[in-house]
Coordinates of C-alpha atoms in Angstrom, one line a residue:
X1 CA -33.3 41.2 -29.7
X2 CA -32.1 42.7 -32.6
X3 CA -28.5 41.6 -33.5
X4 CA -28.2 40.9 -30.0
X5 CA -26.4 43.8 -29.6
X6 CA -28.4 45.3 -26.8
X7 CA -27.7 44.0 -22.9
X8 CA -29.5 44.9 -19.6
X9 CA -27.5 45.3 -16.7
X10 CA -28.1 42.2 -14.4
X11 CA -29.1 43.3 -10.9
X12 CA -26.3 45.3 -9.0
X13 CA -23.9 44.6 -12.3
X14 CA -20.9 42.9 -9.5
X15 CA -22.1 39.5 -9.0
X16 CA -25.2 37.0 -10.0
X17 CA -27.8 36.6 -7.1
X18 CA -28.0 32.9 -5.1
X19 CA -29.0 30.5 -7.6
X20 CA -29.5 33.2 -10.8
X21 CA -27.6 33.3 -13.9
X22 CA -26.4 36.2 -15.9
X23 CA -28.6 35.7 -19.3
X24 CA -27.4 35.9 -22.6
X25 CA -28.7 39.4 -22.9
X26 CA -27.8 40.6 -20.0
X27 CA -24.5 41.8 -18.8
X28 CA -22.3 42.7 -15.7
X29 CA -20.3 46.4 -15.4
X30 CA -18.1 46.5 -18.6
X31 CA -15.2 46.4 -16.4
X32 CA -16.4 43.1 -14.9
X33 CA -17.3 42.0 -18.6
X34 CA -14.1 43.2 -19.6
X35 CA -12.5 40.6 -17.3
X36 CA -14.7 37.8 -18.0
X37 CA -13.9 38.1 -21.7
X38 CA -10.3 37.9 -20.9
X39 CA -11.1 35.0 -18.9
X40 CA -12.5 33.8 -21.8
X41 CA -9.2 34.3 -24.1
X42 CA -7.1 32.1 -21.4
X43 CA -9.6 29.8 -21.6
X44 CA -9.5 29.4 -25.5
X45 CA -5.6 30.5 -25.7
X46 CA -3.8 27.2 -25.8
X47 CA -5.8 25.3 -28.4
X48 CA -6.7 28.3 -30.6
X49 CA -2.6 28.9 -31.4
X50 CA -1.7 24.8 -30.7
X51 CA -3.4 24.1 -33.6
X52 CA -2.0 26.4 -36.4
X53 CA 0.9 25.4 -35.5
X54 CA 0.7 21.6 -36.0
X55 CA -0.5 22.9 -39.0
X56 CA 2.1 25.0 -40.3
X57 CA -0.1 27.9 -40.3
X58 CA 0.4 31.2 -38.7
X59 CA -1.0 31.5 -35.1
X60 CA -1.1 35.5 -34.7
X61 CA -3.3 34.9 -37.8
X62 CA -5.2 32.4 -36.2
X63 CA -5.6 34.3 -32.5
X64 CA -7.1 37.4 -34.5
X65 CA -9.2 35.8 -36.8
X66 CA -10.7 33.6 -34.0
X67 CA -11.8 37.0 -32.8
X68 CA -13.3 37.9 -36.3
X69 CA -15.2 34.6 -36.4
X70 CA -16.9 34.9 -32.9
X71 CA -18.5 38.2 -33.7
X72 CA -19.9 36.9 -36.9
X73 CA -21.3 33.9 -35.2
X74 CA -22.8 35.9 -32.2
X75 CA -24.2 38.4 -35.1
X76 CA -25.7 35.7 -36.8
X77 CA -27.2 33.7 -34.0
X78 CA -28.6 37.1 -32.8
X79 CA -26.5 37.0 -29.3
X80 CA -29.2 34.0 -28.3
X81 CA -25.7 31.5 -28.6
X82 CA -23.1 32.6 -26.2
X83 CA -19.8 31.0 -27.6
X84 CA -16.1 31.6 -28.7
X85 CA -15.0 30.5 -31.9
X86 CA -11.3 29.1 -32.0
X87 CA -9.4 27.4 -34.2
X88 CA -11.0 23.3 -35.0
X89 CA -8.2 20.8 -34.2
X90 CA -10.0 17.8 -36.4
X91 CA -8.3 19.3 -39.3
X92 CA -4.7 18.6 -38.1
X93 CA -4.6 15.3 -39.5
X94 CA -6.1 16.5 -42.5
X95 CA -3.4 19.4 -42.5
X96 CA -0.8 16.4 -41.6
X97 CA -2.2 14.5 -44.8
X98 CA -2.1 17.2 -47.6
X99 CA 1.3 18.3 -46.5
X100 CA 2.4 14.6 -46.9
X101 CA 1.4 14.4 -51.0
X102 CA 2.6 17.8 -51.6
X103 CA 0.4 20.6 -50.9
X104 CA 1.5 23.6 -48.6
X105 CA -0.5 26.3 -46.7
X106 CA -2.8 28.0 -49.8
X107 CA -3.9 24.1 -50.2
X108 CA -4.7 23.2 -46.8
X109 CA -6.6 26.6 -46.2
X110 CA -8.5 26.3 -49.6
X111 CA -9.8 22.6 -48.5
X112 CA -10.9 24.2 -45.5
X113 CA -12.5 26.9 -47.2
X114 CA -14.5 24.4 -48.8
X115 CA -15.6 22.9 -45.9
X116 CA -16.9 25.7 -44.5
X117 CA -19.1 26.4 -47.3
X118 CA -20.3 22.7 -47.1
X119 CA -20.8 23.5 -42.9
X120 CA -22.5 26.9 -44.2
X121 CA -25.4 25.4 -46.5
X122 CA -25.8 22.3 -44.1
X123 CA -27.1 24.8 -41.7
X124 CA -29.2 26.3 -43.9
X125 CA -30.9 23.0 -44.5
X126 CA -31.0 21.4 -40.9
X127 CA -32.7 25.5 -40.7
X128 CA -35.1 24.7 -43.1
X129 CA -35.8 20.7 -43.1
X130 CA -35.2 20.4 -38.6
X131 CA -32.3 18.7 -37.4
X132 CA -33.6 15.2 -38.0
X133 CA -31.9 15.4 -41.3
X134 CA -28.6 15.0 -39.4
X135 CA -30.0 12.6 -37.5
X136 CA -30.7 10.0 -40.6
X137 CA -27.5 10.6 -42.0
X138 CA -25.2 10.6 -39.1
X139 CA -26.3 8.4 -36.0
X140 CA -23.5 8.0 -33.6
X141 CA -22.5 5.0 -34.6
X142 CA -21.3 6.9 -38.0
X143 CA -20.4 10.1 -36.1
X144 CA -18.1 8.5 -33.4
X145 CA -16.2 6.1 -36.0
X146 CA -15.3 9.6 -38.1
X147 CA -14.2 11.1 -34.7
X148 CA -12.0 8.0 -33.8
X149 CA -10.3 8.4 -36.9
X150 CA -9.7 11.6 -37.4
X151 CA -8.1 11.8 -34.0
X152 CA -6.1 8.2 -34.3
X153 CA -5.0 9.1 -37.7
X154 CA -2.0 11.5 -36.0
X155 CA -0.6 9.5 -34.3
X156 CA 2.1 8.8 -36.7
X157 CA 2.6 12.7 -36.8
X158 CA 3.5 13.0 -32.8
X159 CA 5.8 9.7 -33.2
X160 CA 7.6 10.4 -36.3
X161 CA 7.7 14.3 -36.4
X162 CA 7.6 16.0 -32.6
X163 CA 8.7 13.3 -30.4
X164 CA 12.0 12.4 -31.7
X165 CA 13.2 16.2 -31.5
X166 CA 13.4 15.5 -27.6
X167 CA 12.1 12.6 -26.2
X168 CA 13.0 13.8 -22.4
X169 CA 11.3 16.7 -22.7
X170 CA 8.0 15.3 -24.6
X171 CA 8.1 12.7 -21.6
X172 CA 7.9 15.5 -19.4
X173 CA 5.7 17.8 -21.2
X174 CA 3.6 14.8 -20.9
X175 CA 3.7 13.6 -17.5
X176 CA 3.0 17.3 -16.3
X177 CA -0.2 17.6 -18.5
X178 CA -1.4 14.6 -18.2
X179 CA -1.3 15.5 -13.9
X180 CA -3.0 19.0 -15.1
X181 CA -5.5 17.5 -16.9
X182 CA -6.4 15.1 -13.4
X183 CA -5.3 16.7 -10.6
X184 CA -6.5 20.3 -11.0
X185 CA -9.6 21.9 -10.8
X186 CA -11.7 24.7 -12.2
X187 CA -10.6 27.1 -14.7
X188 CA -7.0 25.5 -13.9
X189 CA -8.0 22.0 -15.6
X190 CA -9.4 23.8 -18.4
X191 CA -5.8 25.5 -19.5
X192 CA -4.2 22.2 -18.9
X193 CA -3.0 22.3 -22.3
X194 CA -1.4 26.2 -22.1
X195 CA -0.3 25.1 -18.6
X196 CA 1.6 22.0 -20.2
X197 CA 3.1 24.2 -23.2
X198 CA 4.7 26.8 -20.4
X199 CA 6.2 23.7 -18.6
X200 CA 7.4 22.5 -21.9
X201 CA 9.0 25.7 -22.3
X202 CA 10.7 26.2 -19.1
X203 CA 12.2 22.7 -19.2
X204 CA 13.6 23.0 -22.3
X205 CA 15.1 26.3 -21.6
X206 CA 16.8 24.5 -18.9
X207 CA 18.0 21.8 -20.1
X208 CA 19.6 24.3 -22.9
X209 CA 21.2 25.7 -20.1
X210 CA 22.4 22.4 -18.3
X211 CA 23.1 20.0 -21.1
X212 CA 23.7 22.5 -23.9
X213 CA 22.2 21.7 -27.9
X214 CA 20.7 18.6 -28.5
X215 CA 21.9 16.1 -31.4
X216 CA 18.1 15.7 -33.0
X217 CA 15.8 15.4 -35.9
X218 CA 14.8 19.8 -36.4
X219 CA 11.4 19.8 -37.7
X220 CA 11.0 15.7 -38.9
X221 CA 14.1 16.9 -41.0
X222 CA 17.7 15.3 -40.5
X223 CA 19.7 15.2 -36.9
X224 CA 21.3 18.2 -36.6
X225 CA 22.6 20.1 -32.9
X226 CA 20.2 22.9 -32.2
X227 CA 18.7 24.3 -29.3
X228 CA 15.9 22.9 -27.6
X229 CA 14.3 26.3 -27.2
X230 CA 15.4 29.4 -29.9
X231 CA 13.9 32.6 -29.3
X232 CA 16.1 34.6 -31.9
X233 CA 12.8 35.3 -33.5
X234 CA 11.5 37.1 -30.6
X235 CA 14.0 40.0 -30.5
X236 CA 13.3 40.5 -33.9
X237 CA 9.9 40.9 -34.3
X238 CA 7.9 44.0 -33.9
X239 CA 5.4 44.6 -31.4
X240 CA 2.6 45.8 -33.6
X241 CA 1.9 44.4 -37.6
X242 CA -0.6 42.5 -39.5
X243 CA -0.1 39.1 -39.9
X244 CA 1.5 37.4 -43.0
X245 CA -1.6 36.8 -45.4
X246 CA -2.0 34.2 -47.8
X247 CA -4.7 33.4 -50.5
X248 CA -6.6 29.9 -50.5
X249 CA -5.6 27.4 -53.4
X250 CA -8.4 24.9 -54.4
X251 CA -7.2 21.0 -55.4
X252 CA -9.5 18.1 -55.4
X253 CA -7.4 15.9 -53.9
X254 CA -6.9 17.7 -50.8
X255 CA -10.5 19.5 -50.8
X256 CA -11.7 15.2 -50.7
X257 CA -9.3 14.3 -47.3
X258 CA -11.1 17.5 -45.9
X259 CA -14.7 16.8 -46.4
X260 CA -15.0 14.3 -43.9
X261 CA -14.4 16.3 -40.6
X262 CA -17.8 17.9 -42.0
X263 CA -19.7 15.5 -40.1
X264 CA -17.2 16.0 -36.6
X265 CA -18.3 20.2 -37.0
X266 CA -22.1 19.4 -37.3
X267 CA -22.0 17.2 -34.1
X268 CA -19.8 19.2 -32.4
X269 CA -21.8 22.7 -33.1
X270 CA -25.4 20.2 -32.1
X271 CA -23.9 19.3 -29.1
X272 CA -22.7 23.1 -28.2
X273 CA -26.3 24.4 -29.1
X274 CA -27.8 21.5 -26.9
X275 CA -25.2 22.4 -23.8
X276 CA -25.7 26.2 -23.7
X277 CA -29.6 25.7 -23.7
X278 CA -29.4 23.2 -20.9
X279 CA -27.5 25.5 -18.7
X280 CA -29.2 28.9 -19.8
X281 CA -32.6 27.2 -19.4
X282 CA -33.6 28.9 -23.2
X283 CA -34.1 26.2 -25.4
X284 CA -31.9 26.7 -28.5
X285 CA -33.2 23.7 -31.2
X286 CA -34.4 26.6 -33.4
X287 CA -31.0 28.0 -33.2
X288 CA -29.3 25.0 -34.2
X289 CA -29.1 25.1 -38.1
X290 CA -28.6 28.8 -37.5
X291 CA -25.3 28.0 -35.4
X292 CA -24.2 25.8 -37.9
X293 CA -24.2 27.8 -40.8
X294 CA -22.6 30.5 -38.9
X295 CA -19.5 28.2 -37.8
X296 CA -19.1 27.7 -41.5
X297 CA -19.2 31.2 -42.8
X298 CA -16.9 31.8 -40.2
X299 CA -14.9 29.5 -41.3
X300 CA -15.0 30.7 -44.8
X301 CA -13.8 34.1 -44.0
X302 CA -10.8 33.0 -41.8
X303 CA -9.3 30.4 -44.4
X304 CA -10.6 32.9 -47.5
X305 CA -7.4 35.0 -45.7
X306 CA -5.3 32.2 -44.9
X307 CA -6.3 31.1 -41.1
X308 CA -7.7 28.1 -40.2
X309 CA -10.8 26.6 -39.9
X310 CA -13.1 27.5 -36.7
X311 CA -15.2 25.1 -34.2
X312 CA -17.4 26.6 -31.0
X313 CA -15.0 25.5 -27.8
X314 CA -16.2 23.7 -24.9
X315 CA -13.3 25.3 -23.1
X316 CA -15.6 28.8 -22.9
X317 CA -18.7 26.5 -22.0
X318 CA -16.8 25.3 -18.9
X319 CA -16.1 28.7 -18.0
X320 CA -19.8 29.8 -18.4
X321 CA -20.7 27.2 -16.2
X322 CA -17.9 27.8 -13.3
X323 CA -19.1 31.4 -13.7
X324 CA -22.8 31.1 -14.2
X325 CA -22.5 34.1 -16.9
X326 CA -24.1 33.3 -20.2
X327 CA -23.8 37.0 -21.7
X328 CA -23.0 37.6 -25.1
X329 CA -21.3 41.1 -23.6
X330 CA -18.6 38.8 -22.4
X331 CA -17.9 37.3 -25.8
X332 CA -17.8 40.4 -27.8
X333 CA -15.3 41.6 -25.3
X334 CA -13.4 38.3 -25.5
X335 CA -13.1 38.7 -29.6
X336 CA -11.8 42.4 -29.1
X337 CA -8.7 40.9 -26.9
X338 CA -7.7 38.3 -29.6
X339 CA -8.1 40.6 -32.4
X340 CA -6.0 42.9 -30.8
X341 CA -3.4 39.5 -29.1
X342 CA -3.1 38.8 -33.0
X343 CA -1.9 41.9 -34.0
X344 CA 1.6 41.9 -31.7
X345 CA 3.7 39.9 -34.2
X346 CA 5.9 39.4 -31.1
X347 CA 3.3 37.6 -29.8
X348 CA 3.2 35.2 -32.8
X349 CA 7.5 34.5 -32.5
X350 CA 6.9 33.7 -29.1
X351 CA 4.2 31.0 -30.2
X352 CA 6.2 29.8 -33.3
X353 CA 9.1 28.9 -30.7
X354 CA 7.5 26.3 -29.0
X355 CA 9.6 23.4 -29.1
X356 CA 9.4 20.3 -30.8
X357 CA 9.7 18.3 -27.8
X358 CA 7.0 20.1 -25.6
X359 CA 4.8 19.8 -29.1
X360 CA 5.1 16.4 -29.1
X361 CA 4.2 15.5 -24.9
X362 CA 1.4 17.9 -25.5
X363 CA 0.1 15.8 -29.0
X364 CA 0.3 12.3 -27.1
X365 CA -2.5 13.2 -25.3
X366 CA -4.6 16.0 -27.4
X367 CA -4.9 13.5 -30.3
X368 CA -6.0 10.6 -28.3
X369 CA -8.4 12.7 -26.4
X370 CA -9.5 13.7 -29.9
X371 CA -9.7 9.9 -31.2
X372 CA -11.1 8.8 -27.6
X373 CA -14.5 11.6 -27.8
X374 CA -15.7 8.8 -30.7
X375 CA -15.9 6.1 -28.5
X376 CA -17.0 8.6 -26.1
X377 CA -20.1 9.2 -29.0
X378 CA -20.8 5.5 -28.8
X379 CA -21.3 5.2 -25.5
X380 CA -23.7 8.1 -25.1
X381 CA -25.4 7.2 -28.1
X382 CA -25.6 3.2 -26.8
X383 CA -23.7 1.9 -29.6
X384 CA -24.5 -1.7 -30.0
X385 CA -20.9 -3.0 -31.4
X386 CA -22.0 -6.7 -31.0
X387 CA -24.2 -5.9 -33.9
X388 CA -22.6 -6.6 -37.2
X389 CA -24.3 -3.7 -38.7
X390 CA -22.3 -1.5 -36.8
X391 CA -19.4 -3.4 -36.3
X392 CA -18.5 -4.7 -39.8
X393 CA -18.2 -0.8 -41.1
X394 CA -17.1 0.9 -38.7
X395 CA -14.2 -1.8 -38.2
X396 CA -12.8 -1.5 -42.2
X397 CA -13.4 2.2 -41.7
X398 CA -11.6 2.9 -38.7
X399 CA -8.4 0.8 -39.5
X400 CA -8.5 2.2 -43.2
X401 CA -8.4 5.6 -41.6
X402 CA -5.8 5.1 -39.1
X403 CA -3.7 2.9 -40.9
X404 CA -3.7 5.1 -43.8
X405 CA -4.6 2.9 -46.6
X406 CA -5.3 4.3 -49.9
X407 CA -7.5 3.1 -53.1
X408 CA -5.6 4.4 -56.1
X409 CA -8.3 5.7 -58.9
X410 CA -6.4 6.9 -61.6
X411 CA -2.6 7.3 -62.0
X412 CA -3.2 11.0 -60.6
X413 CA -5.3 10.6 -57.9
X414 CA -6.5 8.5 -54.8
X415 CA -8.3 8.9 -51.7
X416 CA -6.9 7.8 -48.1
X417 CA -7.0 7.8 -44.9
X418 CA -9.6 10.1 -43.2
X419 CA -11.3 11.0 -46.4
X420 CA -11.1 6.8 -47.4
X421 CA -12.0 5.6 -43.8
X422 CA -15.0 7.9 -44.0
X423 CA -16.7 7.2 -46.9
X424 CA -16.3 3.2 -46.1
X425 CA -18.0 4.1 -42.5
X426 CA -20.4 6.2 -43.8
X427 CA -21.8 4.6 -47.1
X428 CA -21.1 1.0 -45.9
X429 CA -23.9 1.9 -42.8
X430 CA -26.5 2.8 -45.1
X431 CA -25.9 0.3 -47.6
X432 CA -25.6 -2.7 -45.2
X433 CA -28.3 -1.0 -43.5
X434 CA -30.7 -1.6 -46.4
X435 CA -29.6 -4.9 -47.0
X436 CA -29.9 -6.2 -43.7
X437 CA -32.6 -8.6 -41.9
X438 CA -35.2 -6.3 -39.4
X439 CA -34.0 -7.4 -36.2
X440 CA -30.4 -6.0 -36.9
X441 CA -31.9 -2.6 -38.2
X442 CA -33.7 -1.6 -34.7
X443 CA -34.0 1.7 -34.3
X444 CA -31.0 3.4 -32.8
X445 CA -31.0 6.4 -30.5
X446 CA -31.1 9.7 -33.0
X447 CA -28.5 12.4 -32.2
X448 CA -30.7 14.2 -29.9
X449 CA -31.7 11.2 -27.6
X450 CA -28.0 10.0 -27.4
X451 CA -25.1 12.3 -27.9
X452 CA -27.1 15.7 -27.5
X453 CA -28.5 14.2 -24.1
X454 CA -27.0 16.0 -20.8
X455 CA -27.4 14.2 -17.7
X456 CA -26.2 16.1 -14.7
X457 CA -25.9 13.5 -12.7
X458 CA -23.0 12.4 -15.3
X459 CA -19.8 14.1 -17.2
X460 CA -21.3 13.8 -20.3
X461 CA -21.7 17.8 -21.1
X462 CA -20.4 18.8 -24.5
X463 CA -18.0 15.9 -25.2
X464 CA -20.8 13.3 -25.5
X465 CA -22.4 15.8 -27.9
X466 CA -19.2 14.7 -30.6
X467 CA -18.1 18.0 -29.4
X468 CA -14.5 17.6 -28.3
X469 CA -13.1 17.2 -31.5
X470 CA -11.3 20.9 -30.8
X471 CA -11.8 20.6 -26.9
X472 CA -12.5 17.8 -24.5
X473 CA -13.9 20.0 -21.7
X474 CA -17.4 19.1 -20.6
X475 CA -20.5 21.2 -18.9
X476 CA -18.6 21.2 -15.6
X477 CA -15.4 22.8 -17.3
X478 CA -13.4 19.8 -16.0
X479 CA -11.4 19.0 -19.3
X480 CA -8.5 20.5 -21.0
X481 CA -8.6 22.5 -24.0
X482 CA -9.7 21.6 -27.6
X483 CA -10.5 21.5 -29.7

């Protein structure tokens, strides 16, 4: 196949014949490919620019770079993976977190570089050793408590930064999403989160007009009157520019709270790899270290330039599956549209004016979702929590990650939270795991026989495969957007 850069038109090119699929290397017409991909973009939109925005980073950055990333993942898997590459939500927290001691947008992108060097050479070895290296280090019972925790770890960022800037319209935003993400179906339930931030928007816009400015906290700062919804930015950005740029800055402090969501990417990118090859029929296990390290280099180049860190999106698998088109044609044309979405600045203003309010209805739900996927982990991976092997770790690590406790190791630096509440999950497994008696160290399901496993019959699809982190929409495209 080449680069995977070569596609044969599928039957008449309108439509897929009863019961076919389109295959990866196959295509539509281009104007019908055109369209999927755009389908594509809505699909990924609301998470891909939600989540440089919780982190302070610049979304028309983010939209074009996601672009970037997914052609250099769909060059490097050869066009045998069809996937979109957004922007990962597990690093919010982590965002959230080296904000807090000090650090500002050239230190969070530079952890996150990192990481995607880490991601980079553990594909490279899952490539060359199989993927029951991952297996032996992360079983789910390690891989869901560092899912849990990552998500539960914002919490205090919705209640202490977004919510207070206006609690009636986070309520709201809330109550409408939450109703999106249930009640509707299809391709609507998959942009329940865009669907939530344009309600957000409209009700804040009137309540500006009903009730006038609102006596709040602006930003987690003091209580100040301001309106709910300012679009002064709008007017006074152009329609065509490169985003603002930034270079990374490397600390070890923040590169350490960063490392951790390591182990979310690798089951989130198994479970991906594991989902498409279901639904294509193509078996992908050989692709699976390749997809990996492609996620990370991806990542490397986006936060080498100052845009966040990238995940594959279940949001696009859901819309494969509604569609029952798998080609890489689609993608490709999918990349073009954000590259050229991220290079209308006015675009970006529009973005950057969400409210604080509608940020805060949306982030009730996205980052339990996000903490819920763990237990979500467990449960396809048959978790036995009654055992104290798995209990007694992931316990300590879970509250020590939520709660934010810290272990101060010299007068200059300490680890914390997620970075702290992973290394107690993970090295207190293995350790206790070597310690204890042979009836509480029965073998546990591996990745592949638990949270890599799609049953049909079941909503399982790519959230039990620890890949939700960034979207919590399954096989059947019935969840909202990530990731």
């Amino acid at each position: 196949m080449g680069l995977g850069l070569r596609w044969t038109l599928h039957g008449d090119g309108r439509t897929p014949a009863p019961g076919a699929v389109v295959r990866p290397d196959e295509r539509l017409s281009w104007p019908r490919t055109a369209g999927l991909g755009a389908q594509h973009v809505v699909a990924m939109f609301g998470a891909t620019f939600v989540a440089p925005v919780l982190m302070g980073l610049d979304p028309n950055l983010a939209i074009m770079m996601s672009g970037v990333a997914t052609m250099v993942f769909l060059l490097m898997t050869r066009g045998r993976v069809p996937s979109y590459l957004g922007s990962s939500l597990s690093f919010v927290g982590v965002a959230a977190a080296i904000r807090a001691s000090g650090g500002d947008s050239g230190t969070i992108t530079g952890a996150l570089l990192v990481v995607g060097v880490v991601l980079l050479l553990a594909g490279l070895v899952v490539q060359r050793f199989g993927a029951r290296i991952i297996h032996a280090v992360m079983p789910p019972v390690v891989t869901g408590a560092v899912v849990m925790l990552i998500g539960f770890n914002l919490a205090p960022v919705t209640a202490s930064t977004y919510w207070p800037q206006d609690q009636w319209t986070a309520l709201l935003t809330m109550l409408f999403t939450g109703l999106a993400v249930v009640a509707l179906r299809g391709f609507w339930s998959r942009v329940a989160i865009f669907l939530g931030l344009v309600f957000g928007y409209v009700v804040s816009w009137i309540m500006d007009l009903v009730f006038g400015k609102i006596h709040s906290p602006a930003g987690g700062g003091e209580a100040v009157d301001h309106w709910r919804l300012d679009l002064s930015g709008v007017s006074e950005a152009d329609w065509i520019g490169l985003p603002s740029l930034h270079a990374p800055e490397f600390q070890w402090s923040a590169i350490l709270v960063a490392l951790p969501v390591v182990i979310a990417l690798i089951a989130e990118n198994a479970g991906h790899v594991k989902a498409v090859g279901e639904m294509t029929g193509d078996p992908l296990d050989d692709k699976l270290g390749t997809a990996i390290g492609a996620d990370g280099a991806a990542t490397v180049l986006s936060t080498a330039v100052g845009g966040p860190a990238t995940t594959t999106y279940s949001e696009n698998i859901g819309v494969m599956a509604a569609t029952r088109v798998y080609s890489t044609a689609a993608y490709w044309a999918a990349a073009c549209f954000a590259v050229l979405f991220g290079l209308c600045p006015k675009f970006g203003a529009v973005i950057a004016a969400i409210p604080g309010g509608v940020l805060g209805g949306i982030t009730v739900i996205l980052y339990g979702m996000i903490g819920l996927l763990g237990a979500q982990i467990w449960l396809a991976g048959r978790v036995d929590l009654r055992n104290p092997l798995n209990l007694v770790p992931v316990s300590a690590g879970v509250i020590i990650g939520v709660g934010g406790v810290s272990l101060e190791i010299t007068d200059s630096f300490e680890l914390n939270g997620i970075a702290l509440g992973t290394i107690v999950v993970l090295t207190g497994y293995h350790v206790l795991r070597a310690l204890a008696p042979a009836h509480m160290r029965a073998q546990e399901p591996l990745l592949d026989e638990g949270t890599s496993s799609y049953d049909t019959d079941t909503d399982t699809g790519a959230e039990t495969a620890g890949g939700g982190t960034d979207g919590a929409g399954g096989t059947d495209g019935t969840g909202p957007g990530k990731r």
